[in-house]
Coordinates of C-alpha atoms in Angstrom, one line a residue:
Chain I
M12 CA -8.5 8.5 -21.7
H13 CA -9.2 7.9 -18.4
A14 CA -11.9 11.0 -18.8
A15 CA -13.1 8.4 -21.3
V16 CA -13.9 5.4 -19.3
R17 CA -15.8 7.4 -16.6
E18 CA -17.6 9.0 -19.1
L19 CA -18.4 6.4 -20.8
E20 CA -18.9 4.4 -17.3
A21 CA -21.6 6.6 -16.6
E22 CA -23.3 6.6 -20.0
V23 CA -23.3 2.7 -21.6
G24 CA -22.0 1.3 -17.4
R25 CA -19.2 -1.0 -16.5
G26 CA -20.0 -3.7 -17.7
A27 CA -19.7 -2.6 -22.4
L28 CA -16.9 -1.3 -21.7
T29 CA -14.6 -1.5 -25.1
V30 CA -11.4 -0.6 -26.1
P31 CA -12.7 0.4 -29.6
L32 CA -15.9 2.6 -27.4
I33 CA -13.0 3.3 -25.1
A34 CA -10.5 4.9 -27.8
A35 CA -13.2 6.6 -29.9
R36 CA -14.0 8.2 -27.1
A37 CA -11.2 9.5 -26.3
G38 CA -10.6 9.8 -30.3
V39 CA -7.4 7.6 -30.6
T40 CA -7.3 4.4 -32.6
P41 CA -7.5 1.2 -30.2
S42 CA -4.4 0.9 -31.1
T43 CA -2.8 3.2 -29.0
V44 CA -4.9 1.8 -26.1
Y45 CA -3.1 -1.7 -26.9
R46 CA -0.7 0.1 -27.1
R47 CA -0.3 1.6 -24.3
W48 CA -2.1 -0.7 -21.6
G49 CA -2.1 -3.8 -23.3
D50 CA -5.7 -4.6 -22.7
L51 CA -9.6 -3.6 -21.5
Q52 CA -8.1 -4.9 -17.8
E53 CA -5.1 -3.2 -17.6
L54 CA -6.4 -0.1 -18.5
L55 CA -9.6 -0.4 -15.8
S56 CA -7.0 -0.9 -13.8
D57 CA -4.6 1.5 -14.4
V58 CA -8.3 4.3 -13.8
A59 CA -9.8 2.6 -11.0
V60 CA -5.6 4.1 -9.2
E61 CA -6.7 7.5 -10.2
R62 CA -10.5 7.5 -8.8
L63 CA -8.8 5.6 -5.4
R64 CA -6.6 8.6 -5.3
P65 CA -7.3 10.4 -1.7
D66 CA -8.7 14.2 -2.4
G67 CA -6.3 15.9 0.0
P68 CA -5.2 14.7 3.7
P69 CA -7.4 13.0 6.5
E70 CA -9.4 15.5 8.4
D71 CA -8.0 16.9 12.2
H72 CA -10.7 15.9 15.1
G73 CA -7.6 17.5 17.1
D74 CA -6.8 13.7 18.5
L75 CA -5.5 9.9 17.8
A76 CA -8.5 7.5 18.1
A77 CA -11.2 10.4 16.2
D78 CA -8.6 10.0 13.7
L79 CA -8.2 7.2 12.9
T80 CA -12.1 5.8 13.3
A81 CA -13.4 9.3 11.0
W82 CA -11.0 7.5 8.5
A83 CA -11.5 4.1 8.3
E84 CA -15.3 4.2 8.9
Q85 CA -14.6 6.9 5.6
F86 CA -12.4 4.6 4.6
L87 CA -14.7 1.5 5.5
E88 CA -17.9 3.5 3.4
E89 CA -16.0 4.2 -0.3
M90 CA -14.6 0.6 -0.3
A91 CA -17.5 -1.2 0.6
S92 CA -19.7 0.7 -1.9
P93 CA -20.9 -0.6 -5.2
P94 CA -18.8 1.9 -6.4
G95 CA -15.2 1.3 -3.9
R96 CA -15.6 -2.8 -4.8
A97 CA -15.6 -2.5 -8.5
Y98 CA -12.9 0.2 -8.6
V99 CA -10.8 -1.8 -5.1
R100 CA -11.7 -5.1 -8.4
D101 CA -10.6 -3.4 -11.2
A102 CA -7.3 -2.0 -9.4
L103 CA -6.1 -5.8 -8.6
L104 CA -7.3 -7.7 -11.7
G105 CA -6.0 -6.0 -14.3
D106 CA -2.5 -5.4 -12.1
P107 CA -0.3 -8.8 -12.7
D108 CA 2.7 -6.9 -11.4
G109 CA 1.1 -5.9 -8.0
D110 CA 2.0 -2.3 -9.1
N111 CA -1.9 -0.8 -9.3
A112 CA -2.8 -2.9 -5.8
G113 CA 1.1 -1.6 -4.1
Q114 CA -0.1 2.0 -5.0
C115 CA -3.5 2.1 -3.1
S116 CA -2.5 0.9 -0.6
D117 CA 0.3 3.1 -0.1
Y118 CA -2.5 6.0 -0.6
A119 CA -4.0 4.5 2.6
A120 CA -1.2 3.7 4.4
A121 CA -0.3 8.0 3.6
Q122 CA -2.7 9.1 5.2
I123 CA -3.0 7.4 7.9
A124 CA 1.5 8.1 8.4
I125 CA -0.5 12.0 8.5
I126 CA -3.2 10.9 11.4
L127 CA -0.6 9.3 13.3
A128 CA 2.7 12.1 13.3
R129 CA -0.5 14.7 14.3
A130 CA -0.6 12.7 17.0
A131 CA 2.9 12.2 17.6
D132 CA 2.8 15.8 17.8
R133 CA 0.7 16.6 20.6
G134 CA 2.2 13.6 22.4
Q135 CA -0.3 11.5 22.4
R136 CA 1.2 8.0 22.1
A137 CA 1.2 5.8 19.0
P138 CA 0.8 2.8 16.6
D139 CA 3.3 2.3 13.2
V140 CA 1.8 3.1 10.9
E141 CA 2.2 -0.7 9.5
E142 CA 0.6 -1.9 12.4
V143 CA -2.9 -0.1 11.3
I144 CA -2.5 -1.1 7.5
D145 CA -2.5 -5.5 9.7
R146 CA -4.6 -3.9 12.4
V147 CA -7.3 -1.6 10.7
V148 CA -7.2 -1.7 6.4
A149 CA -6.4 -5.7 6.5
P150 CA -9.7 -6.8 8.4
M151 CA -12.4 -3.5 6.4
L152 CA -10.6 -5.1 2.8
Y153 CA -10.8 -8.4 3.4
R154 CA -14.1 -9.0 4.3
I155 CA -15.2 -6.8 1.0
L156 CA -13.1 -9.3 -0.4
F157 CA -13.2 -12.5 0.6
R158 CA -16.1 -12.3 3.0
R159 CA -19.5 -11.1 1.1
G160 CA -18.8 -8.1 3.5
S161 CA -20.2 -10.0 6.7
F162 CA -19.7 -6.9 9.1
G163 CA -21.5 -4.2 11.7
T164 CA -22.2 -1.0 11.4
G165 CA -19.5 0.0 14.1
Y166 CA -16.7 -2.4 12.4
A167 CA -14.7 -0.3 11.4
R168 CA -14.6 2.6 15.2
D169 CA -14.4 -0.9 16.2
L170 CA -11.3 -2.0 15.2
V171 CA -9.7 1.2 15.9
T172 CA -11.1 0.9 19.2
A173 CA -9.0 -2.5 20.0
L174 CA -6.3 -1.4 18.2
L175 CA -5.9 2.0 20.9
A176 CA -6.8 0.4 24.1
P177 CA -5.2 -0.5 27.0
R178 CA -4.8 -3.7 27.6
E179 CA -5.7 -5.3 30.6
P180 CA -3.7 -7.1 33.5
S181 CA -2.2 -9.7 32.9
A182 CA -5.0 -13.0 35.1
G183 CA -2.3 -15.5 35.5
A184 CA -0.5 -18.5 33.8
N185 CA -3.9 -18.6 31.4
P186 CA -5.5 -15.2 30.4
P187 CA -8.3 -13.8 28.9
L188 CA -7.8 -12.5 25.4
G189 CA -9.6 -10.1 23.9
G190 CA -12.6 -10.3 22.3
R191 CA -15.2 -8.0 21.1
Chain Y
M25 CA -13.3 -30.3 -17.0
H26 CA -11.7 -29.1 -13.6
A27 CA -8.4 -31.7 -14.8
A28 CA -9.0 -30.8 -18.3
V29 CA -8.0 -26.7 -17.3
R30 CA -5.1 -28.8 -14.2
E31 CA -4.0 -30.8 -17.7
L32 CA -3.3 -27.9 -19.9
E33 CA -1.9 -25.2 -17.3
A34 CA 0.8 -27.9 -17.1
E35 CA 1.0 -28.3 -20.0
V36 CA 1.0 -25.1 -22.2
G37 CA 0.7 -23.0 -19.1
R38 CA -1.8 -20.6 -17.9
G39 CA -1.7 -18.1 -20.0
A40 CA -2.5 -19.6 -23.0
L41 CA -5.5 -21.0 -22.0
T42 CA -9.2 -21.1 -23.7
V43 CA -12.2 -22.0 -23.8
P44 CA -11.8 -23.6 -27.7
L45 CA -8.9 -25.1 -26.9
I46 CA -10.6 -27.0 -22.7
A47 CA -13.1 -28.4 -24.2
A48 CA -11.1 -29.7 -26.7
R49 CA -9.0 -32.1 -24.1
A50 CA -12.5 -32.2 -22.2
G51 CA -14.1 -33.9 -25.3
V52 CA -17.5 -31.5 -25.5
T53 CA -17.6 -28.5 -27.6
P54 CA -17.6 -24.8 -26.1
S55 CA -20.2 -24.2 -27.0
T56 CA -21.4 -26.7 -23.3
V57 CA -18.5 -24.5 -21.6
Y58 CA -19.5 -21.5 -22.2
R59 CA -23.6 -22.7 -21.2
R60 CA -21.8 -23.4 -18.1
W61 CA -19.1 -20.8 -16.4
G62 CA -20.1 -18.0 -18.9
D63 CA -16.2 -17.7 -20.4
L64 CA -13.2 -18.4 -19.4
Q65 CA -12.8 -16.8 -16.8
E66 CA -15.5 -17.8 -14.7
L67 CA -14.2 -21.6 -15.0
L68 CA -11.4 -20.2 -13.6
S69 CA -12.4 -19.2 -10.3
D70 CA -14.3 -22.4 -10.3
V71 CA -11.0 -24.4 -11.2
A72 CA -9.0 -22.1 -8.7
V73 CA -11.8 -22.5 -5.9
E74 CA -11.3 -26.9 -5.8
R75 CA -7.5 -25.9 -5.9
L76 CA -7.9 -23.7 -2.7
R77 CA -9.6 -26.3 -1.1
P78 CA -7.9 -27.7 2.5
D79 CA -7.0 -31.2 1.9
G80 CA -8.0 -32.9 5.4
P81 CA -7.9 -31.1 8.8
P82 CA -5.4 -29.0 10.4
E83 CA -2.3 -31.0 12.3
D84 CA -3.0 -31.1 16.1
H85 CA -0.1 -30.2 17.5
G86 CA -1.6 -30.7 21.1
D87 CA -1.5 -26.9 21.8
L88 CA -4.0 -23.2 20.4
A89 CA -0.7 -21.4 20.0
A90 CA 1.3 -24.5 18.3
D91 CA -1.5 -25.2 16.6
L92 CA -2.6 -22.3 14.3
T93 CA 0.8 -20.8 14.0
A94 CA 0.9 -24.5 12.0
W95 CA -1.2 -23.9 9.7
A96 CA -0.9 -19.6 9.6
E97 CA 2.7 -20.7 8.2
Q98 CA 1.8 -23.6 6.1
F99 CA -1.5 -20.9 4.6
L100 CA 1.3 -17.7 4.0
E101 CA 3.4 -20.6 2.7
E102 CA 0.6 -21.1 0.4
M103 CA -1.3 -18.7 -1.0
A104 CA 2.2 -16.3 -1.1
S105 CA 3.3 -18.9 -3.6
P106 CA 3.4 -18.2 -7.3
P107 CA -0.1 -20.8 -8.2
G108 CA -1.2 -19.8 -4.2
R109 CA -1.6 -16.2 -5.7
A110 CA -2.6 -17.2 -8.8
Y111 CA -5.0 -18.8 -7.4
V112 CA -6.8 -16.2 -5.1
R113 CA -6.1 -13.9 -8.1
D114 CA -8.8 -16.8 -10.9
A115 CA -11.1 -17.1 -7.5
L116 CA -11.1 -13.3 -6.8
L117 CA -11.2 -12.5 -11.1
G118 CA -14.1 -15.2 -12.1
D119 CA -16.8 -13.8 -9.4
P120 CA -18.6 -10.9 -9.8
D121 CA -21.0 -12.7 -6.7
G122 CA -18.3 -13.2 -4.6
D123 CA -19.6 -16.8 -3.9
N124 CA -16.1 -18.2 -4.7
A125 CA -14.6 -15.8 -2.4
G126 CA -17.2 -16.6 0.1
Q127 CA -15.8 -19.9 -0.5
C128 CA -12.2 -19.6 0.4
S129 CA -12.4 -17.3 3.3
D130 CA -14.6 -20.2 4.7
Y131 CA -12.2 -22.8 4.0
A132 CA -9.8 -20.7 5.9
A133 CA -13.0 -20.7 9.1
A134 CA -13.4 -23.6 8.9
Q135 CA -9.6 -25.6 10.2
I136 CA -9.8 -21.8 12.4
A137 CA -12.4 -23.6 14.3
I138 CA -11.5 -26.8 13.9
I139 CA -8.3 -25.3 16.2
L140 CA -10.3 -23.5 18.5
A141 CA -12.7 -26.4 19.3
R142 CA -9.6 -28.7 19.9
A143 CA -8.2 -25.7 22.6
A144 CA -11.5 -25.7 24.4
D145 CA -11.3 -29.0 24.9
R146 CA -8.1 -29.6 26.8
G147 CA -9.3 -26.2 28.0
Q148 CA -7.2 -23.7 27.3
R149 CA -8.7 -20.5 26.3
A150 CA -9.1 -19.3 22.7
P151 CA -10.6 -16.8 20.7
D152 CA -13.3 -16.3 18.4
V153 CA -12.9 -17.6 14.5
E154 CA -14.2 -14.0 13.1
E155 CA -11.1 -12.6 15.3
V156 CA -8.7 -15.0 14.0
I157 CA -10.0 -13.5 10.8
D158 CA -9.4 -10.1 11.1
R159 CA -6.1 -10.7 13.5
V160 CA -4.2 -13.7 11.1
V161 CA -5.9 -14.1 8.5
A162 CA -6.6 -10.0 6.9
P163 CA -4.2 -9.9 7.1
M164 CA -1.9 -12.5 5.1
L165 CA -3.7 -11.8 2.4
Y166 CA -3.7 -8.4 2.6
R167 CA -0.5 -8.1 2.8
I168 CA -0.1 -10.8 0.3
L169 CA -2.3 -8.9 -2.7
F170 CA -1.6 -4.8 -2.1
R171 CA 1.6 -5.2 -0.1
R172 CA 3.8 -6.2 -2.7
G173 CA 4.0 -9.2 0.0
S174 CA 6.0 -6.8 2.3
F175 CA 6.5 -9.4 5.8
G176 CA 8.7 -11.0 7.0
T177 CA 9.9 -14.6 7.3
G178 CA 8.4 -15.1 11.3
Y179 CA 5.0 -13.0 10.0
A180 CA 2.6 -15.8 10.0
R181 CA 4.2 -16.9 13.9
D182 CA 3.5 -13.3 15.1
L183 CA 0.5 -12.4 14.3
V184 CA -0.3 -15.5 15.8
T185 CA 1.3 -14.8 19.0
A186 CA 0.2 -10.9 19.5
L187 CA -3.4 -12.7 18.8
L188 CA -2.7 -15.2 22.2
A189 CA -0.4 -13.1 23.8
P190 CA -1.1 -12.1 27.3
R191 CA -2.5 -8.2 27.5
E192 CA -0.3 -6.2 30.0
P193 CA -1.4 -4.1 32.6
S194 CA -2.5 -0.7 32.2
A195 CA 0.0 1.9 32.8
G196 CA -2.3 4.8 33.2
A197 CA -4.4 6.9 31.1
N198 CA -2.1 7.4 28.4
P199 CA -0.2 3.1 27.9
P200 CA 1.6 2.0 26.0
L201 CA 0.5 0.1 22.3
G202 CA 2.0 -3.1 21.9
G203 CA 4.0 -3.3 19.3
R204 CA 5.9 -5.8 16.5

């Protein structure tokens, strides 16, 4: 079924997909599709999650900042691309109970956990996974979905740098805040 | 048309809304709705954006941290509620060009800008709007949409506190990172 969706998407485009078309390509009846997925959106949501699954562990560059920057840059590039945006939207929208969106987030969290475990093995201090989610993953996805992609070329790198940067000494009662 | 959607939503529920039903309530033909909105999703997206529009400026508590915390707590409570989640999803869903999602984000940015301008008037140092978006708004919406609402009761306050906290003195080459 997933293969049928991918093939038809390439042939007729995302907007022309219908359950009868997909069922015919997969060699099943439309009612089989409706029984399993409910509607087209739920099927496309499942396909999208599968497309968003990482191919393997993140590259090991021997350093936390390098690993996290490379991962974040690749993540942003993929998610901000037209197919990436379409998959993120599909994953969210045909997913009333939030399981598919949660799966996407779990994929990212698992990749980050690998990077942080490597840092710990090297004796590097590292933030925890949830902090990387809040400081790096969330801003990227928020800007893709809600800010019309308003970010510059160094955005992913800047988020990682700000997260890992040494804190500046306090300058008294009303200290300077970290800018970008 | 917006009033018709709101009334019917209360009467028959979100899942039973159809264009013919809404058109009948509004006293127009279905084709009038389709001409203006394309489909039900686009109409619901416009209605959702209208529902997400703030009623007025944020409360003034006389202090940046208090203003931002109160705003973030209220924003999180509204967006994480069942109707809030439905409106955010609707705003995103029927919005292929991203205008409605962008409008939602612009509403939040405008409220934040008011809070930051008040801080500046008081002589308080403040982050810029985009930094508040990245550090406070984005994590809240990401966790609502992608992490099945995985946050504790103090989450909004903790995000604001971390953003405004004085930086700790650096502890050498490998300084501690701020935890939560």
